Amino acid sequence: MTVEPNVFMKTMERRIGLTSEDKSILKSNEAWGLENASTMADHFYAYLGRDEEMNAILNKTEGRIHRLHETFIQWFHQMFTGMDDWGQAYADCRWHIGLVHVKIGIAPQHVVPAMAVVIHEVGKKLKLDGKSEELKDALGRICMIDLAFIEQAYVEVSSSAVLRETGWSEALFKRLIATGASSM
């Protein structure tokens, strides 16, 4: 159950409908993305910081919240640049971000609503700045791809750990999951 980040990226692009036009729109608004990245990071971490569990995770070590804020700024800006036209480097970076979320304990139950806050705040800022609906849509699509990487990292890490610890085959594991889901 190992993800190849670039293959996953291309699959998500197809499923979510990220087009070359979307990429062009994002690139042409790179300066806007960088200009607004810090504000979006503020919204993201303000939302997460209101949750007692997340606040403890975010502030577990000295300087972590500052480092995460800086990383968010890079992440947000990279959605506009695509780093390498949304290729291998972009996919590897997004996979790494997903693994970091797993490692420090920022679960999808926290990331998904926090991403919704960012999308909402971005939408307000885009409207205020007179930006196009096409930019809003393109940014929404790339955000969903990035979110899919985080969620998939949780699935992959959890599955890999269970398979390694139990010695089960992947087929058995999938069957047990399907059976378990059916019984809920």
Short mmCIF file of N, CA and C in Angstrom, two decimals:
data_model
loop_
_atom_site.label_atom_id
_atom_site.label_comp_id
_atom_site.label_asym_id
_atom_site.label_seq_id
_atom_site.Cartn_x
_atom_site.Cartn_y
_atom_site.Cartn_z
N MET A 1 0.83 -1.19 0.00
CA MET A 1 0.00 0.00 0.00
C MET A 1 0.87 1.25 0.00
N THR A 2 1.82 1.31 -0.89
CA THR A 2 2.72 2.46 -0.92
C THR A 2 2.32 3.41 -2.03
N VAL A 3 2.22 4.67 -1.67
CA VAL A 3 1.85 5.71 -2.62
C VAL A 3 3.09 6.20 -3.34
N GLU A 4 3.01 6.33 -4.63
CA GLU A 4 4.03 7.01 -5.42
C GLU A 4 3.46 8.42 -5.60
N PRO A 5 4.08 9.43 -4.97
CA PRO A 5 3.49 10.77 -4.94
C PRO A 5 3.11 11.35 -6.30
N ASN A 6 3.97 11.19 -7.31
CA ASN A 6 3.66 11.79 -8.61
C ASN A 6 2.45 11.10 -9.26
N VAL A 7 2.35 9.79 -9.12
CA VAL A 7 1.19 9.07 -9.65
C VAL A 7 -0.07 9.52 -8.92
N PHE A 8 0.03 9.64 -7.59
CA PHE A 8 -1.11 10.11 -6.80
C PHE A 8 -1.51 11.51 -7.24
N MET A 9 -0.53 12.38 -7.47
CA MET A 9 -0.80 13.75 -7.92
C MET A 9 -1.58 13.75 -9.24
N LYS A 10 -1.11 12.99 -10.19
CA LYS A 10 -1.78 12.94 -11.50
C LYS A 10 -3.20 12.37 -11.37
N THR A 11 -3.36 11.37 -10.52
CA THR A 11 -4.70 10.79 -10.30
C THR A 11 -5.62 11.85 -9.70
N MET A 12 -5.14 12.58 -8.71
CA MET A 12 -5.96 13.61 -8.08
C MET A 12 -6.29 14.74 -9.05
N GLU A 13 -5.32 15.12 -9.88
CA GLU A 13 -5.58 16.15 -10.89
C GLU A 13 -6.76 15.74 -11.78
N ARG A 14 -6.74 14.47 -12.22
CA ARG A 14 -7.83 13.97 -13.07
C ARG A 14 -9.15 13.95 -12.31
N ARG A 15 -9.13 13.41 -11.12
CA ARG A 15 -10.37 13.27 -10.34
C ARG A 15 -10.98 14.61 -9.96
N ILE A 16 -10.13 15.55 -9.59
CA ILE A 16 -10.61 16.84 -9.11
C ILE A 16 -10.80 17.82 -10.27
N GLY A 17 -10.15 17.55 -11.37
CA GLY A 17 -10.33 18.40 -12.55
C GLY A 17 -9.43 19.61 -12.61
N LEU A 18 -8.22 19.50 -12.03
CA LEU A 18 -7.25 20.59 -12.13
C LEU A 18 -6.73 20.61 -13.56
N THR A 19 -6.92 21.71 -14.24
CA THR A 19 -6.57 21.82 -15.66
C THR A 19 -5.33 22.67 -15.88
N SER A 20 -4.83 22.66 -17.09
CA SER A 20 -3.70 23.52 -17.44
C SER A 20 -4.12 24.99 -17.34
N GLU A 21 -5.39 25.28 -17.61
CA GLU A 21 -5.89 26.65 -17.46
C GLU A 21 -5.84 27.06 -15.98
N ASP A 22 -6.23 26.14 -15.10
CA ASP A 22 -6.15 26.42 -13.66
C ASP A 22 -4.72 26.74 -13.27
N LYS A 23 -3.79 25.96 -13.76
CA LYS A 23 -2.38 26.17 -13.42
C LYS A 23 -1.89 27.53 -13.93
N SER A 24 -2.31 27.90 -15.11
CA SER A 24 -1.93 29.22 -15.65
C SER A 24 -2.51 30.34 -14.81
N ILE A 25 -3.75 30.19 -14.39
CA ILE A 25 -4.40 31.20 -13.55
C ILE A 25 -3.66 31.31 -12.22
N LEU A 26 -3.33 30.17 -11.62
CA LEU A 26 -2.61 30.19 -10.35
C LEU A 26 -1.25 30.88 -10.52
N LYS A 27 -0.51 30.50 -11.55
CA LYS A 27 0.81 31.09 -11.77
C LYS A 27 0.72 32.60 -11.99
N SER A 28 -0.30 33.04 -12.71
CA SER A 28 -0.42 34.47 -12.99
C SER A 28 -0.81 35.27 -11.75
N ASN A 29 -1.19 34.58 -10.68
CA ASN A 29 -1.55 35.24 -9.43
C ASN A 29 -0.58 34.90 -8.30
N GLU A 30 0.62 34.49 -8.67
CA GLU A 30 1.63 34.08 -7.68
C GLU A 30 1.91 35.20 -6.68
N ALA A 31 2.06 36.42 -7.15
CA ALA A 31 2.37 37.54 -6.24
C ALA A 31 1.24 37.74 -5.23
N TRP A 32 0.00 37.61 -5.68
CA TRP A 32 -1.14 37.73 -4.78
C TRP A 32 -1.08 36.63 -3.72
N GLY A 33 -0.75 35.41 -4.16
CA GLY A 33 -0.66 34.29 -3.23
C GLY A 33 0.39 34.53 -2.15
N LEU A 34 1.56 35.01 -2.55
CA LEU A 34 2.62 35.26 -1.57
C LEU A 34 2.22 36.40 -0.64
N GLU A 35 1.62 37.43 -1.20
CA GLU A 35 1.19 38.59 -0.41
C GLU A 35 0.17 38.21 0.67
N ASN A 36 -0.65 37.23 0.39
CA ASN A 36 -1.73 36.86 1.31
C ASN A 36 -1.45 35.60 2.13
N ALA A 37 -0.33 34.96 1.91
CA ALA A 37 -0.02 33.69 2.57
C ALA A 37 0.04 33.81 4.09
N SER A 38 0.67 34.84 4.59
CA SER A 38 0.81 34.99 6.04
C SER A 38 -0.56 35.19 6.71
N THR A 39 -1.41 35.96 6.09
CA THR A 39 -2.75 36.19 6.63
C THR A 39 -3.54 34.88 6.65
N MET A 40 -3.41 34.09 5.61
CA MET A 40 -4.12 32.80 5.57
C MET A 40 -3.56 31.86 6.64
N ALA A 41 -2.25 31.92 6.87
CA ALA A 41 -1.65 31.12 7.95
C ALA A 41 -2.22 31.55 9.30
N ASP A 42 -2.40 32.85 9.47
CA ASP A 42 -2.99 33.35 10.72
C ASP A 42 -4.38 32.76 10.93
N HIS A 43 -5.19 32.75 9.89
CA HIS A 43 -6.54 32.19 9.99
C HIS A 43 -6.49 30.69 10.32
N PHE A 44 -5.61 29.97 9.64
CA PHE A 44 -5.48 28.52 9.82
C PHE A 44 -5.11 28.19 11.27
N TYR A 45 -4.06 28.84 11.77
CA TYR A 45 -3.59 28.51 13.11
C TYR A 45 -4.46 29.11 14.20
N ALA A 46 -5.13 30.21 13.93
CA ALA A 46 -6.09 30.74 14.91
C ALA A 46 -7.22 29.74 15.10
N TYR A 47 -7.70 29.18 13.99
CA TYR A 47 -8.76 28.17 14.09
C TYR A 47 -8.26 26.96 14.87
N LEU A 48 -7.12 26.42 14.49
CA LEU A 48 -6.60 25.23 15.17
C LEU A 48 -6.28 25.51 16.63
N GLY A 49 -5.78 26.69 16.92
CA GLY A 49 -5.39 27.04 18.27
C GLY A 49 -6.55 27.15 19.24
N ARG A 50 -7.76 27.30 18.73
CA ARG A 50 -8.94 27.36 19.60
C ARG A 50 -9.31 25.99 20.17
N ASP A 51 -8.79 24.93 19.55
CA ASP A 51 -9.05 23.58 20.00
C ASP A 51 -7.96 23.20 21.02
N GLU A 52 -8.37 22.76 22.19
CA GLU A 52 -7.43 22.46 23.26
C GLU A 52 -6.38 21.41 22.83
N GLU A 53 -6.86 20.34 22.20
CA GLU A 53 -5.95 19.28 21.75
C GLU A 53 -4.96 19.80 20.73
N MET A 54 -5.46 20.56 19.75
CA MET A 54 -4.57 21.08 18.70
C MET A 54 -3.62 22.13 19.25
N ASN A 55 -4.11 22.96 20.14
CA ASN A 55 -3.25 23.98 20.73
C ASN A 55 -2.06 23.33 21.44
N ALA A 56 -2.31 22.23 22.13
CA ALA A 56 -1.22 21.51 22.80
C ALA A 56 -0.22 20.96 21.79
N ILE A 57 -0.71 20.42 20.68
CA ILE A 57 0.18 19.89 19.63
C ILE A 57 0.99 21.01 19.00
N LEU A 58 0.32 22.11 18.68
CA LEU A 58 0.99 23.23 18.00
C LEU A 58 2.07 23.88 18.86
N ASN A 59 1.88 23.83 20.16
CA ASN A 59 2.82 24.49 21.07
C ASN A 59 3.64 23.50 21.91
N LYS A 60 3.70 22.25 21.45
CA LYS A 60 4.39 21.20 22.22
C LYS A 60 5.87 21.50 22.43
N THR A 61 6.52 22.06 21.42
CA THR A 61 7.94 22.39 21.54
C THR A 61 8.14 23.87 21.27
N GLU A 62 9.18 24.38 21.83
CA GLU A 62 9.53 25.80 21.67
C GLU A 62 9.70 26.13 20.18
N GLY A 63 8.98 27.12 19.73
CA GLY A 63 9.11 27.60 18.37
C GLY A 63 8.34 26.82 17.31
N ARG A 64 7.64 25.73 17.70
CA ARG A 64 6.94 24.92 16.70
C ARG A 64 5.91 25.74 15.94
N ILE A 65 5.11 26.52 16.63
CA ILE A 65 4.05 27.27 15.95
C ILE A 65 4.64 28.26 14.96
N HIS A 66 5.77 28.85 15.29
CA HIS A 66 6.43 29.77 14.36
C HIS A 66 6.91 29.02 13.12
N ARG A 67 7.52 27.86 13.33
CA ARG A 67 8.00 27.06 12.20
C ARG A 67 6.84 26.60 11.32
N LEU A 68 5.76 26.17 11.97
CA LEU A 68 4.58 25.75 11.20
C LEU A 68 4.00 26.91 10.40
N HIS A 69 3.98 28.07 10.98
CA HIS A 69 3.46 29.27 10.30
C HIS A 69 4.30 29.55 9.05
N GLU A 70 5.61 29.48 9.19
CA GLU A 70 6.51 29.71 8.04
C GLU A 70 6.31 28.63 6.97
N THR A 71 6.14 27.39 7.41
CA THR A 71 5.91 26.31 6.45
C THR A 71 4.59 26.51 5.72
N PHE A 72 3.56 26.97 6.44
CA PHE A 72 2.27 27.24 5.81
C PHE A 72 2.43 28.30 4.71
N ILE A 73 3.18 29.35 4.99
CA ILE A 73 3.40 30.40 3.99
C ILE A 73 4.03 29.81 2.73
N GLN A 74 5.03 28.96 2.90
CA GLN A 74 5.66 28.30 1.75
C GLN A 74 4.63 27.45 1.01
N TRP A 75 3.89 26.64 1.77
CA TRP A 75 2.88 25.76 1.17
C TRP A 75 1.88 26.57 0.36
N PHE A 76 1.35 27.62 0.95
CA PHE A 76 0.33 28.43 0.27
C PHE A 76 0.89 29.02 -1.01
N HIS A 77 2.08 29.59 -0.94
CA HIS A 77 2.70 30.18 -2.12
C HIS A 77 2.97 29.13 -3.19
N GLN A 78 3.41 27.95 -2.79
CA GLN A 78 3.70 26.89 -3.76
C GLN A 78 2.47 26.44 -4.53
N MET A 79 1.28 26.58 -3.95
CA MET A 79 0.08 26.24 -4.70
C MET A 79 -0.05 27.12 -5.94
N PHE A 80 0.47 28.33 -5.87
CA PHE A 80 0.41 29.26 -6.99
C PHE A 80 1.55 29.06 -7.98
N THR A 81 2.70 28.62 -7.49
CA THR A 81 3.86 28.45 -8.38
C THR A 81 3.92 27.06 -9.00
N GLY A 82 3.39 26.08 -8.27
CA GLY A 82 3.48 24.70 -8.74
C GLY A 82 4.87 24.11 -8.63
N MET A 83 5.84 24.88 -8.14
CA MET A 83 7.23 24.48 -7.95
C MET A 83 7.87 23.99 -9.25
N ASP A 84 7.36 22.91 -9.79
CA ASP A 84 7.90 22.31 -11.02
C ASP A 84 6.73 21.98 -11.95
N ASP A 85 5.79 22.91 -12.05
CA ASP A 85 4.57 22.73 -12.83
C ASP A 85 3.73 21.58 -12.28
N TRP A 86 3.67 21.51 -10.96
CA TRP A 86 2.87 20.51 -10.26
C TRP A 86 3.30 19.09 -10.62
N GLY A 87 4.61 18.90 -10.72
CA GLY A 87 5.18 17.61 -11.07
C GLY A 87 5.73 16.86 -9.86
N GLN A 88 6.85 16.16 -10.07
CA GLN A 88 7.43 15.29 -9.05
C GLN A 88 7.80 16.05 -7.78
N ALA A 89 8.46 17.18 -7.90
CA ALA A 89 8.89 17.93 -6.70
C ALA A 89 7.67 18.39 -5.90
N TYR A 90 6.65 18.87 -6.60
CA TYR A 90 5.43 19.30 -5.92
C TYR A 90 4.79 18.12 -5.20
N ALA A 91 4.65 17.01 -5.91
CA ALA A 91 4.02 15.82 -5.32
C ALA A 91 4.83 15.31 -4.13
N ASP A 92 6.16 15.25 -4.26
CA ASP A 92 7.00 14.80 -3.15
C ASP A 92 6.85 15.71 -1.94
N CYS A 93 6.80 17.01 -2.19
CA CYS A 93 6.64 17.98 -1.11
C CYS A 93 5.30 17.78 -0.41
N ARG A 94 4.23 17.58 -1.18
CA ARG A 94 2.91 17.39 -0.58
C ARG A 94 2.83 16.08 0.20
N TRP A 95 3.49 15.05 -0.30
CA TRP A 95 3.52 13.78 0.43
C TRP A 95 4.26 13.96 1.76
N HIS A 96 5.37 14.68 1.71
CA HIS A 96 6.13 14.96 2.93
C HIS A 96 5.28 15.74 3.94
N ILE A 97 4.55 16.72 3.47
CA ILE A 97 3.67 17.50 4.34
C ILE A 97 2.65 16.58 5.00
N GLY A 98 2.08 15.67 4.23
CA GLY A 98 1.13 14.71 4.79
C GLY A 98 1.76 13.87 5.88
N LEU A 99 2.98 13.39 5.64
CA LEU A 99 3.67 12.56 6.63
C LEU A 99 3.99 13.35 7.90
N VAL A 100 4.34 14.63 7.74
CA VAL A 100 4.60 15.47 8.91
C VAL A 100 3.32 15.64 9.73
N HIS A 101 2.18 15.83 9.06
CA HIS A 101 0.92 15.93 9.79
C HIS A 101 0.67 14.67 10.62
N VAL A 102 0.94 13.52 10.02
CA VAL A 102 0.76 12.26 10.75
C VAL A 102 1.73 12.21 11.94
N LYS A 103 2.97 12.54 11.70
CA LYS A 103 4.01 12.45 12.73
C LYS A 103 3.70 13.33 13.93
N ILE A 104 3.25 14.56 13.71
CA ILE A 104 3.03 15.43 14.86
C ILE A 104 1.61 15.37 15.39
N GLY A 105 0.73 14.62 14.71
CA GLY A 105 -0.60 14.37 15.25
C GLY A 105 -1.69 15.32 14.83
N ILE A 106 -1.49 16.03 13.71
CA ILE A 106 -2.56 16.90 13.19
C ILE A 106 -3.41 16.03 12.27
N ALA A 107 -4.46 15.47 12.84
CA ALA A 107 -5.31 14.49 12.15
C ALA A 107 -6.26 15.17 11.16
N PRO A 108 -6.78 14.39 10.20
CA PRO A 108 -7.75 14.94 9.25
C PRO A 108 -8.94 15.63 9.92
N GLN A 109 -9.36 15.16 11.08
CA GLN A 109 -10.48 15.80 11.77
C GLN A 109 -10.18 17.24 12.12
N HIS A 110 -8.90 17.59 12.17
CA HIS A 110 -8.50 18.97 12.43
C HIS A 110 -8.16 19.69 11.13
N VAL A 111 -7.47 19.02 10.22
CA VAL A 111 -7.00 19.64 8.99
C VAL A 111 -8.16 20.00 8.06
N VAL A 112 -9.13 19.12 7.93
CA VAL A 112 -10.23 19.37 6.98
C VAL A 112 -10.99 20.64 7.34
N PRO A 113 -11.47 20.81 8.59
CA PRO A 113 -12.17 22.06 8.87
C PRO A 113 -11.25 23.29 8.84
N ALA A 114 -9.98 23.11 9.20
CA ALA A 114 -9.05 24.23 9.12
C ALA A 114 -8.84 24.65 7.67
N MET A 115 -8.78 23.67 6.76
CA MET A 115 -8.66 23.98 5.34
C MET A 115 -9.93 24.69 4.86
N ALA A 116 -11.07 24.29 5.37
CA ALA A 116 -12.33 24.96 5.00
C ALA A 116 -12.30 26.42 5.44
N VAL A 117 -11.72 26.68 6.61
CA VAL A 117 -11.59 28.06 7.08
C VAL A 117 -10.71 28.85 6.11
N VAL A 118 -9.60 28.26 5.69
CA VAL A 118 -8.70 28.93 4.75
C VAL A 118 -9.42 29.21 3.44
N ILE A 119 -10.12 28.22 2.92
CA ILE A 119 -10.83 28.41 1.65
C ILE A 119 -11.87 29.52 1.78
N HIS A 120 -12.57 29.54 2.90
CA HIS A 120 -13.56 30.59 3.14
C HIS A 120 -12.89 31.97 3.19
N GLU A 121 -11.81 32.08 3.95
CA GLU A 121 -11.10 33.35 4.08
C GLU A 121 -10.47 33.78 2.75
N VAL A 122 -9.93 32.83 2.00
CA VAL A 122 -9.38 33.14 0.68
C VAL A 122 -10.48 33.68 -0.22
N GLY A 123 -11.65 33.03 -0.18
CA GLY A 123 -12.77 33.49 -0.99
C GLY A 123 -13.16 34.92 -0.68
N LYS A 124 -13.19 35.27 0.60
CA LYS A 124 -13.51 36.64 1.00
C LYS A 124 -12.46 37.63 0.49
N LYS A 125 -11.19 37.24 0.62
CA LYS A 125 -10.09 38.11 0.18
C LYS A 125 -10.07 38.26 -1.34
N LEU A 126 -10.33 37.16 -2.04
CA LEU A 126 -10.38 37.23 -3.51
C LEU A 126 -11.46 38.20 -3.96
N LYS A 127 -12.61 38.11 -3.33
CA LYS A 127 -13.74 39.00 -3.69
C LYS A 127 -13.38 40.45 -3.38
N LEU A 128 -12.82 40.68 -2.20
CA LEU A 128 -12.42 42.02 -1.80
C LEU A 128 -11.41 42.63 -2.78
N ASP A 129 -10.51 41.78 -3.28
CA ASP A 129 -9.47 42.24 -4.20
C ASP A 129 -9.91 42.21 -5.66
N GLY A 130 -11.16 41.85 -5.91
CA GLY A 130 -11.67 41.84 -7.29
C GLY A 130 -11.10 40.75 -8.16
N LYS A 131 -10.70 39.65 -7.54
CA LYS A 131 -10.14 38.53 -8.31
C LYS A 131 -11.27 37.68 -8.90
N SER A 132 -10.93 36.89 -9.88
CA SER A 132 -11.93 36.13 -10.64
C SER A 132 -12.43 34.88 -9.93
N GLU A 133 -13.62 34.45 -10.33
CA GLU A 133 -14.17 33.17 -9.85
C GLU A 133 -13.28 32.02 -10.33
N GLU A 134 -12.67 32.18 -11.49
CA GLU A 134 -11.79 31.14 -12.01
C GLU A 134 -10.60 30.91 -11.09
N LEU A 135 -10.05 31.99 -10.54
CA LEU A 135 -8.95 31.84 -9.58
C LEU A 135 -9.45 31.15 -8.32
N LYS A 136 -10.61 31.55 -7.84
CA LYS A 136 -11.18 30.91 -6.65
C LYS A 136 -11.37 29.41 -6.89
N ASP A 137 -11.89 29.06 -8.05
CA ASP A 137 -12.12 27.65 -8.37
C ASP A 137 -10.80 26.87 -8.50
N ALA A 138 -9.82 27.47 -9.17
CA ALA A 138 -8.52 26.81 -9.33
C ALA A 138 -7.85 26.60 -7.98
N LEU A 139 -7.93 27.60 -7.13
CA LEU A 139 -7.33 27.49 -5.81
C LEU A 139 -8.06 26.44 -4.98
N GLY A 140 -9.37 26.38 -5.10
CA GLY A 140 -10.13 25.35 -4.41
C GLY A 140 -9.72 23.95 -4.84
N ARG A 141 -9.50 23.78 -6.15
CA ARG A 141 -9.11 22.46 -6.64
C ARG A 141 -7.72 22.04 -6.14
N ILE A 142 -6.75 22.96 -6.18
CA ILE A 142 -5.41 22.58 -5.73
C ILE A 142 -5.41 22.36 -4.21
N CYS A 143 -6.22 23.11 -3.48
CA CYS A 143 -6.33 22.87 -2.03
C CYS A 143 -6.86 21.47 -1.76
N MET A 144 -7.84 21.04 -2.54
CA MET A 144 -8.40 19.70 -2.33
C MET A 144 -7.39 18.61 -2.66
N ILE A 145 -6.57 18.85 -3.66
CA ILE A 145 -5.51 17.88 -3.98
C ILE A 145 -4.53 17.80 -2.81
N ASP A 146 -4.13 18.96 -2.30
CA ASP A 146 -3.19 18.96 -1.17
C ASP A 146 -3.81 18.30 0.05
N LEU A 147 -5.07 18.53 0.28
CA LEU A 147 -5.77 17.89 1.40
C LEU A 147 -5.83 16.37 1.21
N ALA A 148 -6.03 15.93 -0.03
CA ALA A 148 -6.04 14.49 -0.31
C ALA A 148 -4.70 13.85 0.04
N PHE A 149 -3.60 14.56 -0.19
CA PHE A 149 -2.28 14.04 0.20
C PHE A 149 -2.21 13.81 1.70
N ILE A 150 -2.71 14.76 2.48
CA ILE A 150 -2.66 14.63 3.94
C ILE A 150 -3.50 13.45 4.40
N GLU A 151 -4.70 13.35 3.87
CA GLU A 151 -5.57 12.24 4.26
C GLU A 151 -4.98 10.90 3.83
N GLN A 152 -4.41 10.84 2.64
CA GLN A 152 -3.82 9.59 2.16
C GLN A 152 -2.62 9.19 3.00
N ALA A 153 -1.87 10.18 3.48
CA ALA A 153 -0.73 9.86 4.35
C ALA A 153 -1.21 9.13 5.60
N TYR A 154 -2.32 9.56 6.17
CA TYR A 154 -2.87 8.85 7.34
C TYR A 154 -3.24 7.42 7.00
N VAL A 155 -3.88 7.23 5.87
CA VAL A 155 -4.28 5.88 5.45
C VAL A 155 -3.05 5.01 5.24
N GLU A 156 -2.07 5.52 4.54
CA GLU A 156 -0.88 4.74 4.22
C GLU A 156 -0.06 4.39 5.46
N VAL A 157 0.14 5.37 6.33
CA VAL A 157 0.94 5.12 7.54
C VAL A 157 0.22 4.11 8.43
N SER A 158 -1.09 4.29 8.61
CA SER A 158 -1.86 3.36 9.45
C SER A 158 -1.85 1.95 8.87
N SER A 159 -2.13 1.83 7.60
CA SER A 159 -2.16 0.52 6.94
C SER A 159 -0.80 -0.16 7.01
N SER A 160 0.23 0.59 6.71
CA SER A 160 1.58 0.03 6.73
C SER A 160 1.95 -0.47 8.12
N ALA A 161 1.59 0.30 9.14
CA ALA A 161 1.91 -0.10 10.51
C ALA A 161 1.18 -1.39 10.88
N VAL A 162 -0.10 -1.50 10.53
CA VAL A 162 -0.86 -2.70 10.85
C VAL A 162 -0.28 -3.91 10.11
N LEU A 163 0.01 -3.75 8.83
CA LEU A 163 0.56 -4.86 8.05
C LEU A 163 1.92 -5.30 8.59
N ARG A 164 2.75 -4.35 8.96
CA ARG A 164 4.08 -4.67 9.48
C ARG A 164 3.97 -5.38 10.84
N GLU A 165 3.10 -4.90 11.70
CA GLU A 165 2.97 -5.46 13.05
C GLU A 165 2.28 -6.82 13.06
N THR A 166 1.34 -7.03 12.17
CA THR A 166 0.56 -8.28 12.20
C THR A 166 1.07 -9.33 11.24
N GLY A 167 1.77 -8.89 10.19
CA GLY A 167 2.20 -9.83 9.15
C GLY A 167 1.09 -10.20 8.19
N TRP A 168 -0.05 -9.53 8.30
CA TRP A 168 -1.17 -9.80 7.40
C TRP A 168 -0.82 -9.39 5.98
N SER A 169 -1.51 -10.02 5.02
CA SER A 169 -1.38 -9.59 3.63
C SER A 169 -2.25 -8.35 3.42
N GLU A 170 -1.96 -7.63 2.38
CA GLU A 170 -2.77 -6.45 2.04
C GLU A 170 -4.21 -6.86 1.73
N ALA A 171 -4.38 -7.98 1.04
CA ALA A 171 -5.72 -8.46 0.69
C ALA A 171 -6.54 -8.77 1.94
N LEU A 172 -5.90 -9.46 2.90
CA LEU A 172 -6.60 -9.76 4.16
C LEU A 172 -6.98 -8.47 4.88
N PHE A 173 -6.06 -7.56 4.95
CA PHE A 173 -6.31 -6.29 5.63
C PHE A 173 -7.49 -5.56 4.99
N LYS A 174 -7.51 -5.45 3.68
CA LYS A 174 -8.61 -4.77 2.99
C LYS A 174 -9.94 -5.49 3.24
N ARG A 175 -9.91 -6.80 3.26
CA ARG A 175 -11.13 -7.57 3.52
C ARG A 175 -11.63 -7.31 4.95
N LEU A 176 -10.72 -7.28 5.91
CA LEU A 176 -11.10 -7.00 7.29
C LEU A 176 -11.68 -5.58 7.43
N ILE A 177 -11.10 -4.65 6.76
CA ILE A 177 -11.61 -3.27 6.80
C ILE A 177 -13.01 -3.22 6.21
N ALA A 178 -13.20 -3.83 5.05
CA ALA A 178 -14.52 -3.82 4.42
C ALA A 178 -15.55 -4.51 5.31
N THR A 179 -15.17 -5.63 5.91
CA THR A 179 -16.08 -6.34 6.81
C THR A 179 -16.39 -5.48 8.03
N GLY A 180 -15.38 -4.86 8.57
CA GLY A 180 -15.59 -3.99 9.74
C GLY A 180 -16.49 -2.83 9.42
N ALA A 181 -16.31 -2.21 8.26
CA ALA A 181 -17.16 -1.10 7.87
C ALA A 181 -18.61 -1.54 7.69
N SER A 182 -18.78 -2.73 7.18
CA SER A 182 -20.14 -3.27 6.96
C SER A 182 -20.87 -3.49 8.28
N SER A 183 -20.13 -3.78 9.33
CA SER A 183 -20.76 -4.07 10.61
C SER A 183 -21.05 -2.84 11.44
N MET A 184 -20.65 -1.69 10.97
CA MET A 184 -20.87 -0.45 11.76
C MET A 184 -22.18 0.22 11.40
#
